Coordinates of C-alpha atoms in Angstrom, one line a residue:
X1 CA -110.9 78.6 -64.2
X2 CA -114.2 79.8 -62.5
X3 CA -114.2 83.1 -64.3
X4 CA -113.6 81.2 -68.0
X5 CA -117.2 79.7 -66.4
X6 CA -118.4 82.6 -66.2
X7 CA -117.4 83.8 -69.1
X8 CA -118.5 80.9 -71.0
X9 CA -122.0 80.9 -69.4
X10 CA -122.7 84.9 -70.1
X11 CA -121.6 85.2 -73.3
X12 CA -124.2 81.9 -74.0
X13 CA -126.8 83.4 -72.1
X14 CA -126.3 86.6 -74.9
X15 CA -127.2 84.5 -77.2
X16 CA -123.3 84.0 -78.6
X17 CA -122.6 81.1 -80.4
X18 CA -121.2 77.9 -79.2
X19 CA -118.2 77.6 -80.9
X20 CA -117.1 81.2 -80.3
X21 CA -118.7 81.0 -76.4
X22 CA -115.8 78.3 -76.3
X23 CA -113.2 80.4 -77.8
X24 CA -113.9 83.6 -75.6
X25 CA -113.9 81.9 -72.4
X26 CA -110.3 80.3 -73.3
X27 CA -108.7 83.8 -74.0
X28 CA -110.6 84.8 -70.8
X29 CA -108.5 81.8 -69.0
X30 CA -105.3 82.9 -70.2
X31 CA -105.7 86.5 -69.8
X32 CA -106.8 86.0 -66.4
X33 CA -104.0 83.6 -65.4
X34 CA -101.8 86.0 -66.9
X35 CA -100.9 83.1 -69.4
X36 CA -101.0 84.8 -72.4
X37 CA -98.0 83.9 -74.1
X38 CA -99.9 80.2 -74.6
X39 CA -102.1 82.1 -77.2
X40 CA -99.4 81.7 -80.0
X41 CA -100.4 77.4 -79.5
X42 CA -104.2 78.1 -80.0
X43 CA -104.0 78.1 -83.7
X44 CA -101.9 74.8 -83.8
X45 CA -104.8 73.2 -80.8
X46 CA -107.4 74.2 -83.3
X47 CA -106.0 72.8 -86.5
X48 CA -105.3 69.6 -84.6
X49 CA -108.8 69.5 -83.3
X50 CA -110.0 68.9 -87.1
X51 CA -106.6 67.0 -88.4
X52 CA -108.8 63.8 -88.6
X53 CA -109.2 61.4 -91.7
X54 CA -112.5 60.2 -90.0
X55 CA -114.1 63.6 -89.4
X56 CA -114.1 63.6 -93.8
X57 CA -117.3 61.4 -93.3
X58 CA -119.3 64.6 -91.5
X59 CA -119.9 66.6 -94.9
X60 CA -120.4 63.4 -96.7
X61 CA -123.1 62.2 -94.6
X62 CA -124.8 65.6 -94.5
X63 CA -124.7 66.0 -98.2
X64 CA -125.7 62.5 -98.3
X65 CA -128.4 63.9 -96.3
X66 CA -129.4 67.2 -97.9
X67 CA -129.9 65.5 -101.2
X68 CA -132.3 62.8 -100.2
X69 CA -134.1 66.2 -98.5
X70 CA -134.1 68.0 -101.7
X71 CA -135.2 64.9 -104.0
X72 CA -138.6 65.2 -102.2
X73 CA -138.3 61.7 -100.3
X74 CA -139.7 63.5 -96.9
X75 CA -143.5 63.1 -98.2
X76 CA -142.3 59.5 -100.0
X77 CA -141.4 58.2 -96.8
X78 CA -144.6 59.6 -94.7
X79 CA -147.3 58.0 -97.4
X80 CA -145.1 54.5 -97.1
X81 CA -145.9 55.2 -93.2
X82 CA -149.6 56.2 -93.8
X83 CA -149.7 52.9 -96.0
X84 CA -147.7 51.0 -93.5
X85 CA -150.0 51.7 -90.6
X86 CA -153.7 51.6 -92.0
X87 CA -156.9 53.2 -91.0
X88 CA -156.5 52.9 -87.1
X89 CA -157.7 55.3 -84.7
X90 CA -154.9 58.2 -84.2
X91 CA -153.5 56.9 -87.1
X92 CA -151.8 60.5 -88.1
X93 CA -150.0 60.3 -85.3
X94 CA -148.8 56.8 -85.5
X95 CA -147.7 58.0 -89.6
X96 CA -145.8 60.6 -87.6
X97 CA -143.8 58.1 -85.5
X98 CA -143.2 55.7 -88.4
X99 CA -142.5 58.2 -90.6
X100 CA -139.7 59.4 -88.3
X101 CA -137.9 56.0 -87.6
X102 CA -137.8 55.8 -91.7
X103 CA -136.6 59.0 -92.2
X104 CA -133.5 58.5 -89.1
X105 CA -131.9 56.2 -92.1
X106 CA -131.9 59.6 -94.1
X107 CA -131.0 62.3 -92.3
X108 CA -128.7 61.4 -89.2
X109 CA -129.5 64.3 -87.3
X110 CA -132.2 65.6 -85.2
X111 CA -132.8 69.1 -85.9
X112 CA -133.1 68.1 -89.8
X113 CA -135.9 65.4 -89.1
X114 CA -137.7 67.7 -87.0
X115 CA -137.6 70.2 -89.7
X116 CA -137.9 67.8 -92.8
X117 CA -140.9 65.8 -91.1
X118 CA -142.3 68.7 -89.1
X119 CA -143.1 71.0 -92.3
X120 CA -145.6 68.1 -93.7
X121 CA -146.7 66.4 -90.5
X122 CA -147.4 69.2 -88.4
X123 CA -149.8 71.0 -91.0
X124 CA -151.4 67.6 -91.7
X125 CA -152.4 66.8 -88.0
X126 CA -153.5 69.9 -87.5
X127 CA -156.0 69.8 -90.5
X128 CA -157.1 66.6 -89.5
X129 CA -158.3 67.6 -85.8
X130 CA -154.9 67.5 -83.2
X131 CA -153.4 69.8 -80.5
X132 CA -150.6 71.7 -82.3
X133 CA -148.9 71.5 -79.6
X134 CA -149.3 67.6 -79.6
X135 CA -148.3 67.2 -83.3
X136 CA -145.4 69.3 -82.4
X137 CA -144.1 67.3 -79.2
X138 CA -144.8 64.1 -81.3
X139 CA -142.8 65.6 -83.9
X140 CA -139.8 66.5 -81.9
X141 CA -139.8 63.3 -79.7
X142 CA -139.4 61.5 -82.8
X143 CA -136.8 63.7 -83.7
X144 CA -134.7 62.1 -81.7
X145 CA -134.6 58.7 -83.4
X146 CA -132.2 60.0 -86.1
X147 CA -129.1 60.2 -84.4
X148 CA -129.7 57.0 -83.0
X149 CA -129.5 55.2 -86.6
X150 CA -126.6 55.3 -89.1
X151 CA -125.8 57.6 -90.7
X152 CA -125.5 58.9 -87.2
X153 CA -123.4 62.2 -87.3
X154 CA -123.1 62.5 -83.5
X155 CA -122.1 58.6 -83.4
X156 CA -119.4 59.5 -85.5
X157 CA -118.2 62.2 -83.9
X158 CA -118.1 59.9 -80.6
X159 CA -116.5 57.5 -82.4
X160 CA -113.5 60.2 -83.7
X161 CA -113.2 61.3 -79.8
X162 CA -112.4 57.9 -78.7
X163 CA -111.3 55.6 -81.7
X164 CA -113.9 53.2 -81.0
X165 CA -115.3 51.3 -84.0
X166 CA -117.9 53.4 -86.2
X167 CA -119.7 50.7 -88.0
X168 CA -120.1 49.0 -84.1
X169 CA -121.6 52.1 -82.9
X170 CA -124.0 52.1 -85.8
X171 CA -125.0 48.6 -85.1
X172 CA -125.4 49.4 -81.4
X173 CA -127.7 52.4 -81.8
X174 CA -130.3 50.7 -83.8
X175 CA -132.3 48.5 -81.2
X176 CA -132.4 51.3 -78.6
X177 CA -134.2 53.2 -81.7
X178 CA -136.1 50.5 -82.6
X179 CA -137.3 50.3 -78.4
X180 CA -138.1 53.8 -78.8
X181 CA -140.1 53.9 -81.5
X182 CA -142.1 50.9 -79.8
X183 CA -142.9 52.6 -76.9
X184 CA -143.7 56.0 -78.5
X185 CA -146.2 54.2 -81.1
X186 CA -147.9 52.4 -78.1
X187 CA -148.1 56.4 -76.6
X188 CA -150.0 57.2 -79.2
X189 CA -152.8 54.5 -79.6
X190 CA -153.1 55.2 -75.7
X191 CA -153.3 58.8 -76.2
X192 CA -155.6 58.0 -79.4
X193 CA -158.1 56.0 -77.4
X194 CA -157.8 58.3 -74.9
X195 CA -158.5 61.4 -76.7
X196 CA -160.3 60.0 -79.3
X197 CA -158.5 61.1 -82.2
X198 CA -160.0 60.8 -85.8
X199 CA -159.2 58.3 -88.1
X200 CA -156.4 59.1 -90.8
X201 CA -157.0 60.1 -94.8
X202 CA -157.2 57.2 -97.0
X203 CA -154.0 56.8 -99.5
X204 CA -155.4 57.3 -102.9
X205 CA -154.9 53.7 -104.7
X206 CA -153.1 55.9 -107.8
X207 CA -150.4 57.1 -105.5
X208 CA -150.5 53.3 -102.9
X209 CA -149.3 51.3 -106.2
X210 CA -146.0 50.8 -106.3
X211 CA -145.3 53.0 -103.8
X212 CA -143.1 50.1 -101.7
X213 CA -141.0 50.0 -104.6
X214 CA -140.6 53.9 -104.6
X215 CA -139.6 54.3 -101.2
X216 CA -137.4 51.1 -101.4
X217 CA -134.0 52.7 -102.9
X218 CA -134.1 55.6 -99.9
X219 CA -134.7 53.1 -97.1
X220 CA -131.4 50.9 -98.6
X221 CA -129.3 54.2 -97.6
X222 CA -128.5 52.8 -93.7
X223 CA -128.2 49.1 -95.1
X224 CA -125.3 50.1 -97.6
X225 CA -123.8 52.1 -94.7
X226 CA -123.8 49.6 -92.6
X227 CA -123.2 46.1 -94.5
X228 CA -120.7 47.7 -96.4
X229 CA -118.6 48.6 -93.4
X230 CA -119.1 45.3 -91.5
X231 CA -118.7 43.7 -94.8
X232 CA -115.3 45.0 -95.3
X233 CA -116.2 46.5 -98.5
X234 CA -114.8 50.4 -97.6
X235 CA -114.1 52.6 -94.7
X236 CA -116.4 54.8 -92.4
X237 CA -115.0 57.9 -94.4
X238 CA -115.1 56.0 -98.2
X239 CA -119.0 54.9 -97.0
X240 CA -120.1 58.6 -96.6
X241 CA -118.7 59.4 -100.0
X242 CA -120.5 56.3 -101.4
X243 CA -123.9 57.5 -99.4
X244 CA -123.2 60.6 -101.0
X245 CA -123.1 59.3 -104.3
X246 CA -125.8 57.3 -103.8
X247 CA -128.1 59.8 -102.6
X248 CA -127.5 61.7 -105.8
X249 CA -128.0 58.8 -108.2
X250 CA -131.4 57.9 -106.8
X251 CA -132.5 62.0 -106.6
X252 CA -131.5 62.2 -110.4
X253 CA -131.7 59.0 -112.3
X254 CA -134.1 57.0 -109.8
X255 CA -137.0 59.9 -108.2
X256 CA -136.0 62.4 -111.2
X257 CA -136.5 64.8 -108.8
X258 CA -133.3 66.7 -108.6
X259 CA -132.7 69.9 -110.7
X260 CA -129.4 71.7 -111.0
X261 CA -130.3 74.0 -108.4
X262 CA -131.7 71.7 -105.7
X263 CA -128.0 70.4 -106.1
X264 CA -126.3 73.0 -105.5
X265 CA -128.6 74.2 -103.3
X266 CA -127.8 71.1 -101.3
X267 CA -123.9 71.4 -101.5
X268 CA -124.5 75.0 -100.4
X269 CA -126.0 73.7 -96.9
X270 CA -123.6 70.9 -96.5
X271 CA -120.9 73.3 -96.9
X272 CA -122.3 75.6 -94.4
X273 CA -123.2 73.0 -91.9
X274 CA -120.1 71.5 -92.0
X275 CA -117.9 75.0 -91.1
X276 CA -120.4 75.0 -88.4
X277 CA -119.4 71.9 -87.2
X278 CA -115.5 71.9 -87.9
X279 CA -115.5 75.6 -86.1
X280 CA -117.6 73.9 -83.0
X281 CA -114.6 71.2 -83.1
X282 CA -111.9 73.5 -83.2
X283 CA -113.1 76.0 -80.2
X284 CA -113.8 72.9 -78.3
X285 CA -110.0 71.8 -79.1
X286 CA -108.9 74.9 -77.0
X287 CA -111.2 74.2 -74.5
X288 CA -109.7 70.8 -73.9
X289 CA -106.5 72.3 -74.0
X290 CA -107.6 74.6 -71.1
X291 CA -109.0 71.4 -69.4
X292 CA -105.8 69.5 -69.8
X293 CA -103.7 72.5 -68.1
X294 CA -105.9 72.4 -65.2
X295 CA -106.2 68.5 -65.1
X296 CA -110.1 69.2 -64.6
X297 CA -110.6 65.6 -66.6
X298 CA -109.0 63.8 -64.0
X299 CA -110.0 65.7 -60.8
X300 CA -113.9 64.9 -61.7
X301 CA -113.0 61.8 -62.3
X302 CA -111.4 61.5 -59.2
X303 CA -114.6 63.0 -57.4
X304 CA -117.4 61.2 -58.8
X305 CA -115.1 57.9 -57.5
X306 CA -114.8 59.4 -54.1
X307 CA -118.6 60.0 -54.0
X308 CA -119.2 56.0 -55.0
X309 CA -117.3 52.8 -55.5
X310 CA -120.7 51.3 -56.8
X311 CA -120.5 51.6 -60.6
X312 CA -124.3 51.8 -60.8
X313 CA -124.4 55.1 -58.9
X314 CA -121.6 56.3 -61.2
X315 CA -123.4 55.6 -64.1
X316 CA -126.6 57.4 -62.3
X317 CA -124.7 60.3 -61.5
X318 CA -123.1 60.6 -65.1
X319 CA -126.3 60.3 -66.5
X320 CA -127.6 63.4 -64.1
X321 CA -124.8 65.5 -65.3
X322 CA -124.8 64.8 -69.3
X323 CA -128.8 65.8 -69.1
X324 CA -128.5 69.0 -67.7
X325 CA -125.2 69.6 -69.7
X326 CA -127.7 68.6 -72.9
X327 CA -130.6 71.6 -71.9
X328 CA -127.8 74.1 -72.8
X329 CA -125.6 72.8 -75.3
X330 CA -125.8 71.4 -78.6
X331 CA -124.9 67.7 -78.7
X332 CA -121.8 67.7 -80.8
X333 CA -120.2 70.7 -79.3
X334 CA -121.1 69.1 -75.8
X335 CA -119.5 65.9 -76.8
X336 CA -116.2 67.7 -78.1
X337 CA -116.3 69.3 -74.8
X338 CA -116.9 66.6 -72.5
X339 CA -115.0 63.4 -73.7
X340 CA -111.8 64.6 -72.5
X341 CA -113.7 64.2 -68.8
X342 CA -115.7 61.1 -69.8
X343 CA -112.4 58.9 -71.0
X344 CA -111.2 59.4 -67.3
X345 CA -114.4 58.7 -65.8
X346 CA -115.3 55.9 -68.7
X347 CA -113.0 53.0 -67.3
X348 CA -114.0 53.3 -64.0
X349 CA -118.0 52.0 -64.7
X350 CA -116.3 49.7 -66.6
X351 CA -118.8 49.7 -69.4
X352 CA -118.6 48.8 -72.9
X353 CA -117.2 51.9 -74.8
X354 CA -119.6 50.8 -77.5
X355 CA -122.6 50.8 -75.0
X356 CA -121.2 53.7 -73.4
X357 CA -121.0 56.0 -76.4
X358 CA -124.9 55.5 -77.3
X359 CA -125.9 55.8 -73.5
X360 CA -123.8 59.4 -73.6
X361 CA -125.2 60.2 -77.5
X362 CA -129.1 59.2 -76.5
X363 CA -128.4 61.3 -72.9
X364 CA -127.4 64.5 -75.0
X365 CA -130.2 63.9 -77.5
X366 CA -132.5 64.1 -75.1
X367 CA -131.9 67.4 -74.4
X368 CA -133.1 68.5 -77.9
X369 CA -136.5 68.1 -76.8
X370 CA -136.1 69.1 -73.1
X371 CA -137.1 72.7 -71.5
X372 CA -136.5 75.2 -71.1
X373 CA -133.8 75.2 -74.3
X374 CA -134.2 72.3 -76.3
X375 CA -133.4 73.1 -80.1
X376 CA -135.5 70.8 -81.4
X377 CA -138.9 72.0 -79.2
X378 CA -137.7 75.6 -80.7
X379 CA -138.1 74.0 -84.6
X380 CA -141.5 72.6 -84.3
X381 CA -143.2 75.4 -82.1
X382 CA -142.3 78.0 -85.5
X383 CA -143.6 75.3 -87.8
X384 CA -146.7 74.3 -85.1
X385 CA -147.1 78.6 -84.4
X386 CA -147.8 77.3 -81.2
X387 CA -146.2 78.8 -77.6
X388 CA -142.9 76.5 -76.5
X389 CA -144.7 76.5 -73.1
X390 CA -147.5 74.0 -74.3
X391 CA -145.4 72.1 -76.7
X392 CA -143.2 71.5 -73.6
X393 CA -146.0 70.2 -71.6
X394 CA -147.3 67.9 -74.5
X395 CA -143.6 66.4 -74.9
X396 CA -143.3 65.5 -71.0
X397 CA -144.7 62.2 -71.0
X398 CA -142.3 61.1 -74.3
X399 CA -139.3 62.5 -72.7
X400 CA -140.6 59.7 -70.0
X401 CA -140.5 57.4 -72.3
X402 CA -137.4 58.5 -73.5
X403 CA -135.6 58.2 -70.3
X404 CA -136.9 54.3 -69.8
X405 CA -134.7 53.6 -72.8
X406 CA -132.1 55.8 -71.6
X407 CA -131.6 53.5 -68.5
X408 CA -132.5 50.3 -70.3
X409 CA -129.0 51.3 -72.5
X410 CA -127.3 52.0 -69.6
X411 CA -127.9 49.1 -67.5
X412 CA -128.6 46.0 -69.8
X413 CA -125.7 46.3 -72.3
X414 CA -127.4 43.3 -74.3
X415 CA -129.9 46.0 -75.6
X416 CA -126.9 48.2 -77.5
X417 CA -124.3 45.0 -78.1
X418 CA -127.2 42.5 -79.3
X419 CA -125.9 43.7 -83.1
X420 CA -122.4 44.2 -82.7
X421 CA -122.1 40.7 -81.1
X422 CA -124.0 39.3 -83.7
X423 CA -122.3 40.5 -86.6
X424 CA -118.8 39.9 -85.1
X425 CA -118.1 43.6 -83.4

């Protein structure tokens, strides 16, 4: 097993992909444990890895996602913001923040916000006196908020791994967002004061009227999600295909804004995406069958109790381990990878698996915007053409902030299951 680590961790530091990363240290296992005749099996772990009805909402979602993109809504959304917050001191900023917690309804992932939001907000605070390196930690910080908020693509793929409720883990992701967003807007106006940043462009009245109404049918996108589920109206996988239609209706026959080509444009990204995805799922299926030869799940599990009876520390220690496992590895790969270990661990903290899946999802998320790797800190430094070393200063203090939440989900379950209880989860 150790040289499949080290296999797994060279080939990543060369810069090879996840999924195949996964792959090559698996054959390393079995050629090194002169196991080879288990290869003929691999194909059958892999299709079984992505044999699941659920995982149909993934493409759905990001199409769902990619359309609302390509109708334009990014710079809808961030002038509802600008209107929403007013002339305040740091305003910009605070338009960035908003803009983000709108846009997590849309996109449901973070490296898309980063890059939808990032392309207009990053330029804009720039022109209008910030750091690019601040505008750019803002940016990516805020990033973050998406996969907190259905359609949640990493929330789904948690709830596939562990056949916990989707439309619960939805529910339960959207006050820790909410939290978030809070604390991040109140880091601004200090920063604001602080700094004494300039106050934001006026809206031109032509393009404030109406503009509520506008920006109305895109914000609905999470709501339909959502009620629908709870409401019994369709399935988690049926509710993708309906965001998907949805998003299309209101790019063509609502905004007008979506040609032919930005279509298939769209569908030619969710396509892509998703084979990415599916291919992460299916190495990582080996990779669990690796883990389940060795009974590795178990034996960690076994560990961690040895170290402490006291679920707090567990849930300490856990929370140690999923950060540093989120600097190098992208949060859906990591969660295919690591669930297999976490089900042991799970029932000995004796948490909610509800409140447990977004403490692990918000945990791996924050690595996106952590150094030395973080994907998301990558995205905004090329849009900001500012070094990742500043950005990664700048971002710090939100990762901070990002943390309080973190242990605010982990140890007052109220904050996750407020929603779910309410609405009968």
């Amino acid at each position: 097993m150790i040289a499949a680590l080290i296999i797994f961790a060279v080939v990543l530091v060369m810069g090879v992909p996840i999924a195949f990363a996964l792959g090559l240290a698996s054959l390393g296992y079995l050629f090194f444990n002169d196991q080879l005749h288990l290869l003929i099996g691999f194909p059958q772990k892999m299709i079984a890895g992505t044999n699941n009805f659920v995982l149909l909402t993934i493409p759905f979602f990001i199409l769902a996602g990619h359309l609302m993109s390509a109708a334009n809504l990014t710079r809808q959304i961030v002038l509802f913001a600008q209107t929403l917050v007013g002339r305040v001191r740091g305003g910009l900023a605070a338009v960035n923040v908003t803009a983000s917690m709108l846009f997590s309804g849309v996109s449901g992932a973070a490296t898309a916000e980063a890059s939808a939001l990032g392309s207009i907000m990053i330029p804009a605070m720039k022109n209008d006196g910030y750091k690019a390196e601040y505008a750019a930690a803002l940016t990516a910080a805020g990033s973050i908020l998406g996969p907190m908020v259905p359609p949640s693509l990493a929330l789904i793929l948690y709830g596939v791994l562990t056949g916990t409720s989707i439309s619960d883990l939805f529910l339960a992701g959207i006050m820790p967002a909410i939290l978030l967003f809070a604390l991040l807007l109140a880091y601004v106006l200090y920063r604001a004061r602080r700094d004494g940043h300039p106050l934001p462009p006026e809206v031109p009245p032509e393009e404030r009227k109406g503009l509520a109404l506008r920006t109305l049918p895109a914000l609905m996108m999470p709501v339909i999600i959502v009620g629908g589920i709870k409401g019994g109206v369709f399935t988690p996988t049926e509710a993708a295909a309906v965001a998907a239609v949805y998003a299309l209706f209101i790019g063509v026959v609502v905004y007008r804004s979506l040609t032919l080509s930005k279509i298939a444009d769209a569908f030619y990204a969710t396509a892509t995406m998703t084979a990415g995805v599916m291919v992460i799922v299916a190495m990582a299926g080996m990779a669990s069958f690796i883990l389940g030869i060795e009974n590795i799940p178990r034996e960690v599990a076994q560990g961690m109790k040895e170290l402490s009876s006291s679920p707090w520390v567990l849930i300490l220690l856990l929370n140690i381990i999923l950060l540093v496992l989120g600097l190098f590895l992208e949060p859906l790969a990591a969660l295919v990878l690591v669930m297999p270990i976490l089900n042991e661990i799970a029932p000995a903290i004796g948490m909610d698996p509800v409140q447990f899946g977004v403490m692990v999802v918000l945990n791996l998320m924050i690595g996106m915007i952590t150094p030395p790797v973080g994907l998301c800190l990558f995205i905004v430094s090329a849009i900001g053409r500012t070094p990742l070393e500043k950005v990664a200063r700048e971002v710090l203090p939100m990762i901070g902030l990002s943390l309080l939440v973190l242990l605010l989900v982990a140890f007052v379950p109220t904050l996750s299951l407020a929603l779910v209880m309410i609405f009968g989860g």
